[in-house]
Short mmCIF file of C-alpha atoms in Angstrom, two decimals:
data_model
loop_
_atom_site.label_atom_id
_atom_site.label_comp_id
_atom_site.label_asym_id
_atom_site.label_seq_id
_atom_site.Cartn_x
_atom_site.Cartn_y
_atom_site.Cartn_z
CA UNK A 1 124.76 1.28 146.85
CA UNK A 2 122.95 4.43 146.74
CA UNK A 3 119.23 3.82 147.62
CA UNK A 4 116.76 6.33 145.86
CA UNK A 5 113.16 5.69 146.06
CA UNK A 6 112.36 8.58 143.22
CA UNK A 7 114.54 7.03 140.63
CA UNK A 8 112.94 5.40 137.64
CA UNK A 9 113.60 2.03 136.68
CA UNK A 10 115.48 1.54 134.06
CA UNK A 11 112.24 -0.40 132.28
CA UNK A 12 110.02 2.22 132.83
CA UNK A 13 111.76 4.59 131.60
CA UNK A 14 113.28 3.50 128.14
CA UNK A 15 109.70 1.81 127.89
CA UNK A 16 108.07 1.43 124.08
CA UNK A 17 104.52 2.41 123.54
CA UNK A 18 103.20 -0.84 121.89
CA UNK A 19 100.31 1.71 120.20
CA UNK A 20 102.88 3.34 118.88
CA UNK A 21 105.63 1.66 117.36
CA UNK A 22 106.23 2.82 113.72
CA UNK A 23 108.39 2.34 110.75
CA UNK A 24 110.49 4.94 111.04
CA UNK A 25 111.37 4.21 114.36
CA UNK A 26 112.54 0.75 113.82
CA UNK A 27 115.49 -0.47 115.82
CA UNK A 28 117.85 -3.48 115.54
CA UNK A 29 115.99 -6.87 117.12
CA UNK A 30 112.38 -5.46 115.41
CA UNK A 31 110.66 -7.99 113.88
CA UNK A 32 108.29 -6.68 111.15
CA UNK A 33 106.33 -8.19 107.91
CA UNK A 34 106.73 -7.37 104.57
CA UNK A 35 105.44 -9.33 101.48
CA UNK A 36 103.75 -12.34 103.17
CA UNK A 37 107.40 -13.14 104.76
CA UNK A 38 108.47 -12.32 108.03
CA UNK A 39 111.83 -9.73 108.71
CA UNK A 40 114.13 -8.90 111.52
CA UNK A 41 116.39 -5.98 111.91
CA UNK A 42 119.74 -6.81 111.81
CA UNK A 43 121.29 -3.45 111.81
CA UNK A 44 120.59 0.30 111.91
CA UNK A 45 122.67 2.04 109.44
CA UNK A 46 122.75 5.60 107.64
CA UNK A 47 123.06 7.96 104.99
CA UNK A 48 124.28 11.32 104.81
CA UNK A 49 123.76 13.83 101.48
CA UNK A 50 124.19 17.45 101.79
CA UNK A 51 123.04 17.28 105.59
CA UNK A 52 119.89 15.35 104.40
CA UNK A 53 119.92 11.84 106.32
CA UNK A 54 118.37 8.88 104.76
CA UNK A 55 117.65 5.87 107.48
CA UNK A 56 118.87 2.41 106.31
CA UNK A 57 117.60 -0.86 108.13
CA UNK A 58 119.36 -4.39 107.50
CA UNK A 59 116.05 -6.83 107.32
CA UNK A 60 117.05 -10.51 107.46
CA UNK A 61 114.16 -13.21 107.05
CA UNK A 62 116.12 -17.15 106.42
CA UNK A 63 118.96 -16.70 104.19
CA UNK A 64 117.58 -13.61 102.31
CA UNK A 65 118.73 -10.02 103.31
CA UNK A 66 117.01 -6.66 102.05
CA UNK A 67 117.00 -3.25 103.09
CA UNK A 68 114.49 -0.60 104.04
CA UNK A 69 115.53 3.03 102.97
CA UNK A 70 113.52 6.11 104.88
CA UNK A 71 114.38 9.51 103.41
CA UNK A 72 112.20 12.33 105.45
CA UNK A 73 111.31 15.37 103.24
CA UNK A 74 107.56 16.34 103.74
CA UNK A 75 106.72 13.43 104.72
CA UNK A 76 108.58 9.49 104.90
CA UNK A 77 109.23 7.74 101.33
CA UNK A 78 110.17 4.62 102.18
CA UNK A 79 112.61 2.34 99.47
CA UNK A 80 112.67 -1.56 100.19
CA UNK A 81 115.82 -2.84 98.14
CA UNK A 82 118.42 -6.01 97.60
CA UNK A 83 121.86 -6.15 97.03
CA UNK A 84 122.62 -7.34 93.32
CA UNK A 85 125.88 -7.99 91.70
CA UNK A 86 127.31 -5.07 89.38
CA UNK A 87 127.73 -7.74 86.75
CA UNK A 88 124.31 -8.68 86.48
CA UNK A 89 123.58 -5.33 84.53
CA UNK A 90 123.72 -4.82 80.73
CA UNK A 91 126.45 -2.72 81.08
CA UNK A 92 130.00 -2.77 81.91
CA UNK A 93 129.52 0.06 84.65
CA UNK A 94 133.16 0.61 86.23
CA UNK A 95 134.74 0.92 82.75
CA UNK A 96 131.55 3.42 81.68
CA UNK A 97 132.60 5.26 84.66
CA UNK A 98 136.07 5.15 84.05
CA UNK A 99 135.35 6.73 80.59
CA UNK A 100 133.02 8.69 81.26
CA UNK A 101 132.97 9.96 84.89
CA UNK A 102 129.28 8.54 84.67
CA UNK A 103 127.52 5.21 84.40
CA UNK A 104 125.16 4.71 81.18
CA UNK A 105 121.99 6.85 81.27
CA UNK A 106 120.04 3.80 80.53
CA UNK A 107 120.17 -0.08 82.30
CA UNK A 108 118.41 -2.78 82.11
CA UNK A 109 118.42 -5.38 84.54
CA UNK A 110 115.89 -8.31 84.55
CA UNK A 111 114.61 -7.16 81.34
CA UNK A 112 113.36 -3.75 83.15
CA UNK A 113 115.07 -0.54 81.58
CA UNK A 114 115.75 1.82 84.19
CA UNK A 115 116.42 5.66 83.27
CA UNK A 116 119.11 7.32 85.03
CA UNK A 117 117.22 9.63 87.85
CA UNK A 118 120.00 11.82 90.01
CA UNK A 119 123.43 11.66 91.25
CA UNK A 120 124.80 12.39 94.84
CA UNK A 121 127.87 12.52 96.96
CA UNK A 122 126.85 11.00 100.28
CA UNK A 123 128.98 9.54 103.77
CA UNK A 124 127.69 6.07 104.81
CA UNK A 125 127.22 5.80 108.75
CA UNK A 126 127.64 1.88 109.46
CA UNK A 127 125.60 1.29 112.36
CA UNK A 128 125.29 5.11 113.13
CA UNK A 129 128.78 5.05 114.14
CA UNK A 130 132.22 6.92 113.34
CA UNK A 131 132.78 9.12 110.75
CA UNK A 132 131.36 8.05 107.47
CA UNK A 133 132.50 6.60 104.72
CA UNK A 134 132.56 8.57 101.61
CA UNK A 135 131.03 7.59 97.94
CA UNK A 136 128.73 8.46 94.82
CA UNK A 137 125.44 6.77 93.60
CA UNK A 138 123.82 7.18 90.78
CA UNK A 139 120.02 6.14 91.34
CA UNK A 140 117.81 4.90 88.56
CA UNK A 141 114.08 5.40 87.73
CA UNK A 142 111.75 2.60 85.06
CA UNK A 143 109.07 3.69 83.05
CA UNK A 144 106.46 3.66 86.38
CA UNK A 145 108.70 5.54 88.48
CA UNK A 146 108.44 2.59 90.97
CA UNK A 147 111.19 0.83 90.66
CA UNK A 148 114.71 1.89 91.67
CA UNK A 149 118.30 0.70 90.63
CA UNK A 150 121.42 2.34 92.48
CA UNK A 151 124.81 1.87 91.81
CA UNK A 152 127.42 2.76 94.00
CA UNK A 153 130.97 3.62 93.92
CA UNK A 154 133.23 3.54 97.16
CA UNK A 155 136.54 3.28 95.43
CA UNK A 156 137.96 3.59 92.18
CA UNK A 157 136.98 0.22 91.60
CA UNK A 158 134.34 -0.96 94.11
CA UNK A 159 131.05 -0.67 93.04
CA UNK A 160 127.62 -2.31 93.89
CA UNK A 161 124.54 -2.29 93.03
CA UNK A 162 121.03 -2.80 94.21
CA UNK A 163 117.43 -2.80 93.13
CA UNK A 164 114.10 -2.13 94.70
CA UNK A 165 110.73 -0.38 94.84
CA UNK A 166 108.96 2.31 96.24
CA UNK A 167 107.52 1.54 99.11
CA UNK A 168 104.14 2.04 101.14
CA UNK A 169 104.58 1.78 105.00
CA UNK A 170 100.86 0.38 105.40
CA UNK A 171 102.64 -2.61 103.44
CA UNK A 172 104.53 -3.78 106.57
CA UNK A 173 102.42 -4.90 109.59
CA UNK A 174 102.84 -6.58 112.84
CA UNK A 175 106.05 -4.51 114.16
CA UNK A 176 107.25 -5.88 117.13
CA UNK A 177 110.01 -4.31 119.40
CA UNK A 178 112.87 -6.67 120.80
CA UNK A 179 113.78 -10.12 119.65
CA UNK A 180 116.99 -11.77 119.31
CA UNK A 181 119.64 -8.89 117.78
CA UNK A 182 122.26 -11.75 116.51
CA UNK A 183 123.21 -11.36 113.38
CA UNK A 184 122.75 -13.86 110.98
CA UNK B 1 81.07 -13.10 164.60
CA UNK B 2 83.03 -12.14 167.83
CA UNK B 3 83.37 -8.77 168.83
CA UNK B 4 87.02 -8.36 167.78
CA UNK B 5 85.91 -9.89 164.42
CA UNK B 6 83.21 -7.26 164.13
CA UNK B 7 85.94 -4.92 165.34
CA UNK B 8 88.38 -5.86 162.38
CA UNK B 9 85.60 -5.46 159.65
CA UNK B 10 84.64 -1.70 161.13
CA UNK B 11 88.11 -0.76 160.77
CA UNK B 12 88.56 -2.46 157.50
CA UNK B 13 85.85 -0.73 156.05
CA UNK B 14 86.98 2.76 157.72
CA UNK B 15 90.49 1.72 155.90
CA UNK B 16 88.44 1.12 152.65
CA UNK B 17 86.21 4.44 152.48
CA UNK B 18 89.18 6.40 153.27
CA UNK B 19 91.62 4.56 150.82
CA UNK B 20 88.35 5.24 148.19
CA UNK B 21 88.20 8.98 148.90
CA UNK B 22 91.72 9.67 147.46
CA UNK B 23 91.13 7.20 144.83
CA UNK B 24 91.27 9.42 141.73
CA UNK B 25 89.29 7.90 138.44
CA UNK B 26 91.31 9.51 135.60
CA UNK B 27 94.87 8.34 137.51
CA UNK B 28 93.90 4.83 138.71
CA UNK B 29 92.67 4.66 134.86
CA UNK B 30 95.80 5.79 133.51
CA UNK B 31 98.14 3.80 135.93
CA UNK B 32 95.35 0.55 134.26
CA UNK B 33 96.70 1.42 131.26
CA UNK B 34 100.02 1.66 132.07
CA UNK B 35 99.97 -1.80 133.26
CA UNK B 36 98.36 -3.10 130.34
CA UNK B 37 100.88 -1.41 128.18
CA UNK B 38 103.51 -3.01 130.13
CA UNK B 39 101.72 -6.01 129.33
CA UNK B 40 101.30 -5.64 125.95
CA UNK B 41 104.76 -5.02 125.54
CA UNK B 42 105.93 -8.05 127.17
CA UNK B 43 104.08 -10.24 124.96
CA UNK B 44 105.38 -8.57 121.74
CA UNK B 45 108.46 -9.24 123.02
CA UNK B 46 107.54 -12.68 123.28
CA UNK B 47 106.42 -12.72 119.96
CA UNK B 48 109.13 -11.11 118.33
CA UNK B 49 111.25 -13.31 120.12
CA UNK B 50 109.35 -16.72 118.56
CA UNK B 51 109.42 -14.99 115.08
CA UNK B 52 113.29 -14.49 115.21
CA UNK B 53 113.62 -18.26 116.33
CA UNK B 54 111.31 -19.01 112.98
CA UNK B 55 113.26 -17.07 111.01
CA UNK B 56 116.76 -18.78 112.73
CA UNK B 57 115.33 -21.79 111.67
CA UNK B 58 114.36 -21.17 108.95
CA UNK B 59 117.70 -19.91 107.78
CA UNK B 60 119.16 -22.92 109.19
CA UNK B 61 117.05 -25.42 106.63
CA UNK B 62 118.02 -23.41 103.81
CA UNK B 63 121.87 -24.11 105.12
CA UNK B 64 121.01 -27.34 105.52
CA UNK B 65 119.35 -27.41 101.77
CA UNK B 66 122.38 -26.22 100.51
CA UNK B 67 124.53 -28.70 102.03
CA UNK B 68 122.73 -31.67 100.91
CA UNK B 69 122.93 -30.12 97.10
CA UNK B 70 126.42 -29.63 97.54
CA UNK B 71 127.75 -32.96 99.16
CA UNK B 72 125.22 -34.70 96.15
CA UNK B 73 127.59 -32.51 93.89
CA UNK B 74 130.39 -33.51 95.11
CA UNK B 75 129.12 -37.36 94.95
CA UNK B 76 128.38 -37.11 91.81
CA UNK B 77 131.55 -35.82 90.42
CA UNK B 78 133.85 -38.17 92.57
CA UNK B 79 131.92 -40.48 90.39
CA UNK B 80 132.32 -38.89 87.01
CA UNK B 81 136.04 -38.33 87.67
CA UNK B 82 136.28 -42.17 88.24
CA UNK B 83 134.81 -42.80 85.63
CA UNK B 84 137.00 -41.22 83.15
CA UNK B 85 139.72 -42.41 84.95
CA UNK B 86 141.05 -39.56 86.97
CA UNK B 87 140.71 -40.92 90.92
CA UNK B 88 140.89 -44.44 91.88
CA UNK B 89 137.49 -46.26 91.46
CA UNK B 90 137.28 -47.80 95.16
CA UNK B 91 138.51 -44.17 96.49
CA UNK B 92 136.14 -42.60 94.58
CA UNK B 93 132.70 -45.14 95.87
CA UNK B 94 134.48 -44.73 99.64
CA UNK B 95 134.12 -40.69 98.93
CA UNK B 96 130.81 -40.43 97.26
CA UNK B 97 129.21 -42.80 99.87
CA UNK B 98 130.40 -40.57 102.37
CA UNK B 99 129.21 -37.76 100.89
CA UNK B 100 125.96 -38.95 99.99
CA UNK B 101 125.92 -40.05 104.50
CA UNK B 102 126.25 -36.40 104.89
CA UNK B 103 124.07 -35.29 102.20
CA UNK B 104 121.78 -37.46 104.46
CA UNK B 105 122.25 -35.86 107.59
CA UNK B 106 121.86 -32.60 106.30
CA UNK B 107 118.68 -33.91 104.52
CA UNK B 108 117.45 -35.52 108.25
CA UNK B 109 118.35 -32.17 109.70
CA UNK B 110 116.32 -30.17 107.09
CA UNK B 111 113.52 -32.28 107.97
CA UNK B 112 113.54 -31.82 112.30
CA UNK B 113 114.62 -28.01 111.85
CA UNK B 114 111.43 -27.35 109.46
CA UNK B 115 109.38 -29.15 111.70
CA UNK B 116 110.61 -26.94 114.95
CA UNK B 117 110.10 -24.09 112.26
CA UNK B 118 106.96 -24.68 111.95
CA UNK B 119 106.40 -25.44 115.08
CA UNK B 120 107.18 -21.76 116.29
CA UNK B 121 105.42 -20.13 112.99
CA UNK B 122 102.44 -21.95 114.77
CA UNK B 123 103.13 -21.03 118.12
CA UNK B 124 103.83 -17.00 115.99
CA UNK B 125 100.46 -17.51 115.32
CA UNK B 126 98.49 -17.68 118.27
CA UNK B 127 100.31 -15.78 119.96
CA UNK B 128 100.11 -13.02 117.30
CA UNK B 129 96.14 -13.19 117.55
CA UNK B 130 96.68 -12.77 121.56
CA UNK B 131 98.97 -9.62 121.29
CA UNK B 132 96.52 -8.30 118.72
CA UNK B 133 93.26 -8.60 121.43
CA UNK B 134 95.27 -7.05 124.07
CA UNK B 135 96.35 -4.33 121.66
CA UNK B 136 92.80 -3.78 120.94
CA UNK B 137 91.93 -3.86 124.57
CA UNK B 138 94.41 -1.51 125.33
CA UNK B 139 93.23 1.09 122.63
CA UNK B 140 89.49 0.42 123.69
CA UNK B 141 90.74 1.71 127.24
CA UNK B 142 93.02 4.37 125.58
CA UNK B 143 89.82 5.86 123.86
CA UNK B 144 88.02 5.49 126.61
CA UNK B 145 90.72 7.68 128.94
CA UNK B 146 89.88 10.46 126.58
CA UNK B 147 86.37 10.37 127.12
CA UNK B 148 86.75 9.70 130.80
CA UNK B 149 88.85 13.07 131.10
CA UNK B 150 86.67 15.00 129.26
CA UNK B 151 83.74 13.73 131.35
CA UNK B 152 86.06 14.33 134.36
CA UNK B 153 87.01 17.89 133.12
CA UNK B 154 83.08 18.64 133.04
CA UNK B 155 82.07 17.39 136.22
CA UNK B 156 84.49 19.03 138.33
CA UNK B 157 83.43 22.34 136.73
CA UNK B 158 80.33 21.91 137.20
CA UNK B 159 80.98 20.51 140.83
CA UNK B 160 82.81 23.80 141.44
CA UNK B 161 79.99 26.21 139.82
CA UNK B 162 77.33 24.21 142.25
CA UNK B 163 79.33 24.72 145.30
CA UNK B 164 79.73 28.83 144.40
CA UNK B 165 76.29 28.91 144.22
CA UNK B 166 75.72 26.97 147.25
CA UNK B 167 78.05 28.96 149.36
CA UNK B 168 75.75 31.87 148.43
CA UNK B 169 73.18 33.00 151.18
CA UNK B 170 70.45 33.99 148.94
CA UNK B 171 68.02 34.25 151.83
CA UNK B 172 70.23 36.45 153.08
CA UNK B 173 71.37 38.56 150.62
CA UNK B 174 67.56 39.33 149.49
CA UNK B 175 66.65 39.96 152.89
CA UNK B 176 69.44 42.62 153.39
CA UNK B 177 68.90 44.39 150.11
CA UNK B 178 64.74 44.32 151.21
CA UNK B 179 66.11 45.93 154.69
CA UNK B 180 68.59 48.61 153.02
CA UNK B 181 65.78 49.36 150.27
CA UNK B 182 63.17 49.78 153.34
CA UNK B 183 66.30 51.76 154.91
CA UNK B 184 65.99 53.95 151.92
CA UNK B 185 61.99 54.52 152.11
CA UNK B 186 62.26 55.23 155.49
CA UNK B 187 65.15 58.09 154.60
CA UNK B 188 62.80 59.50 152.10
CA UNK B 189 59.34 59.31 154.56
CA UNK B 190 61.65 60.92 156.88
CA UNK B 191 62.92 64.56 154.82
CA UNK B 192 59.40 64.78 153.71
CA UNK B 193 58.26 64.51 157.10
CA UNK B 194 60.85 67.14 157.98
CA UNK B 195 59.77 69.28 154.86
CA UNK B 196 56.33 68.85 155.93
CA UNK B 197 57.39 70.39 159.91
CA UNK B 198 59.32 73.00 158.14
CA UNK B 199 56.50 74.43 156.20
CA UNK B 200 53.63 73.84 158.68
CA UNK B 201 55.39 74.86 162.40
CA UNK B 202 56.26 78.96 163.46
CA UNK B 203 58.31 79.89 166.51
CA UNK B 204 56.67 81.92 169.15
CA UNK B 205 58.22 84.89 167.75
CA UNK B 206 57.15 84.52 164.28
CA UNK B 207 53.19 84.25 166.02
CA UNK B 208 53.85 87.76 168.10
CA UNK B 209 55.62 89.53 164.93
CA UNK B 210 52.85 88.44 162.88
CA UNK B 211 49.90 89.62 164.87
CA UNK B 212 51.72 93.08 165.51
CA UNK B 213 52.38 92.91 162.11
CA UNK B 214 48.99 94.87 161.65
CA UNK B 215 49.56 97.86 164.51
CA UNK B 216 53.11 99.09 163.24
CA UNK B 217 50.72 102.80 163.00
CA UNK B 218 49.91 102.26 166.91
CA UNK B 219 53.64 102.35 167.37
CA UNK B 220 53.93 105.21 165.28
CA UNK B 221 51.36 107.54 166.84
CA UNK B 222 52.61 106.22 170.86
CA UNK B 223 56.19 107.44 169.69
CA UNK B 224 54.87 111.25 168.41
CA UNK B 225 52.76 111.27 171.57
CA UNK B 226 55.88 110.26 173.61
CA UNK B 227 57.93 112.72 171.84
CA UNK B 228 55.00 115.39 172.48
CA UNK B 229 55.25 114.57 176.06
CA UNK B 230 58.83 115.34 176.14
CA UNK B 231 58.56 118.68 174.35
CA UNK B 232 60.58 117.28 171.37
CA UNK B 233 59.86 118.28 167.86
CA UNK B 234 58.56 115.72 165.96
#
């Protein structure tokens, strides 16, 4: 065993500033809360569009999971959304797109029209790893501008969907590094 | 107290003012904070750690939940299909009753697993307030460093202007620029003393030309007479 009495421990050195842990440096094991309920990271996962990244973090709190978007342009916007299924909206989407290359312009879901926004090709990093899966979203807008709706297409005929909101990052408090990473 | 005790505390106290002369403020402060950091972070780790168990738990009563709904489901339409006939009526009891045992235990689990769920959400709780003192504590201190260096930054220029000024020999200096100015007057009382002698003394030469200065016919009248003598023409 080689003895050095300059090295740093392995602690000190991969140490977190508690005074500064912040939202966009989240990691998997973070425990965080967000609307009066308490999260954990499952899983640090990401987005790639036209060399823009876009920071996706797996929250888990008792059987419900949600996700916490971070796309960095001047400064952090910051998307908290949940998984729906493609049925649940107004429209048939994969035979829209089928016809039409393009979902409707217009969904409602939960009685909340949603306009259609922008479309992108991105690669999906699961877990930061490999080398990306490729697919198309078309992202959604309502009336405040607020609330989002994506839909996503990763083959001809997988698609999901998801809705959310805009969010603040003053909203979440008490982030706390570490924790139990399983995965629920 | 025995000599070699008196001994021991002189030495100890040598030990100590020595060890407190390299004893920087601003480091030992930082190195404080350090500590406290590591601290801090320990105990959110703690924290985090009794939230994740909450939230385990609390994923595990909502299993639970959904067992219980399920196997009362299932009881339920054991019965209905014996009722109308399709499964055997005894079969049917045997299977619902069973169910509606393990709709039970799922029903006595959802009731211990909330209660150790809430147990930790409690536990969460004070030990949320606790990380959130320290955290002030530590930003107090944190603050506080920046002051302290500041202060620090100050004092050892001013430490270092006091000691230029001390090194100075004013005495010294004044008394050497008095000397070289008296040097100076001295200089000057001297080449007008010398200017003085220059205008005011005459060689013995100057004395004997000046008082023959006034004969220079004599001279004249001795040389004819001279020349007379000799029978030379004038």
């Amino acid at each position: 065993m080689n003895w050095n009495p300059f090295r740093k421990k392995e602690d000190e050195s991969e140490s977190i500033d508690p005074l500064d842990i912040t939202l966009s440096n989240l990691e998997p094991g973070y425990v965080l809360d967000y609307d009066l309920k308490t999260w954990q990271v499952s899983a640090h996962h990401y987005y790639e569009y036209d060399g823009d990244r876009v920071d996706e973090w797996e929250l888990s709190s008792a059987d419900e999971v949600a996700y916490l978007e971070c796309a960095k342009d001047d400064g952090f916007t910051y998307t908290f959304t949940r998984k729906i299924r493609v049925s649940e909206l107004d429209a048939d989407i994969p035979a829209h797109v089928n016809e039409n290359e393009d979902p409707p312009d217009e969904i409602i879901h939960n009685h909340i029209t949603y306009e259609a926004d922008s479309s992108s090709i991105g690669r999906y990093f699961k877990n930061g790893q490999g080398t990306g899966d490729e697919f198309i979203v078309w992202d959604y807008l309502d009336e405040s501008e607020k609330r989002t709706l994506s839909i996503e297409q990763w083959t001809d005929d997988q698609f999901e969907a998801s809705v959310g909101e805009i969010v603040e990052d003053y909203q979440f408090t008490n982030i706390l590094p570490g924790g139990i990473t399983e995965k629920y | 107290m025995s000599i070699f005790q008196r001994l021991f505390s002189v030495g100890k106290s040598e030990v100590n003012a020595t060890i407190d002369k390299f004893e920087d403020p601003i480091k030992m402060t930082e190195q404080g904070i350090r500590d406290l950091k590591k601290d801090l972070n320990a105990a959110m780790m703690s924290l985090a750690e009794v939230k994740s168990q909450a939230i385990r738990l609390r994923k595990q009563v909502e299993d639970n939940k959904k067992a219980s709904a399920d196997y009362e489901r299932k009881a339920m339409l054991l019965l209905q299909k014996a009722q109308n006939g399709d499964v055997d009526i005894t079969d049917a009891d045997r299977l619902a009753t069973e169910a509606l045992s393990r709709k039970e235990e799922a029903d006595n689990r959802v009731t211990q697993l909330g209660q150790s769920a809430t147990q930790q959400e409690n536990m969460a709780n004070q030990l949320q307030s606790q990380v959130e003192k320290l955290k002030s504590t530590v930003a107090t201190h944190e603050n506080e460093l920046i002051t302290l260096r500041a202060r620090a930054r100050t004092a050892a220029a001013t430490k270092k202007i006091n000691k230029q000024l001390a090194k100075v020999d004013s005495s010294g200096t004044i008394a050497m620029l008095e000397r070289m100015k008296e040097r100076v007057e001295e200089d000057e009382s001297l080449s007008e003393a010398y200017g003085e002698m220059a205008g005011a003394s005459k060689s013995v030469d100057e004395e004997i030309n000046a008082a023959l200065a006034g004969s220079s016919a004599g001279t004249d009248e001795r040389l004819a007479a001279l020349k007379a003598k000799m029978g030379m023409n004038a």
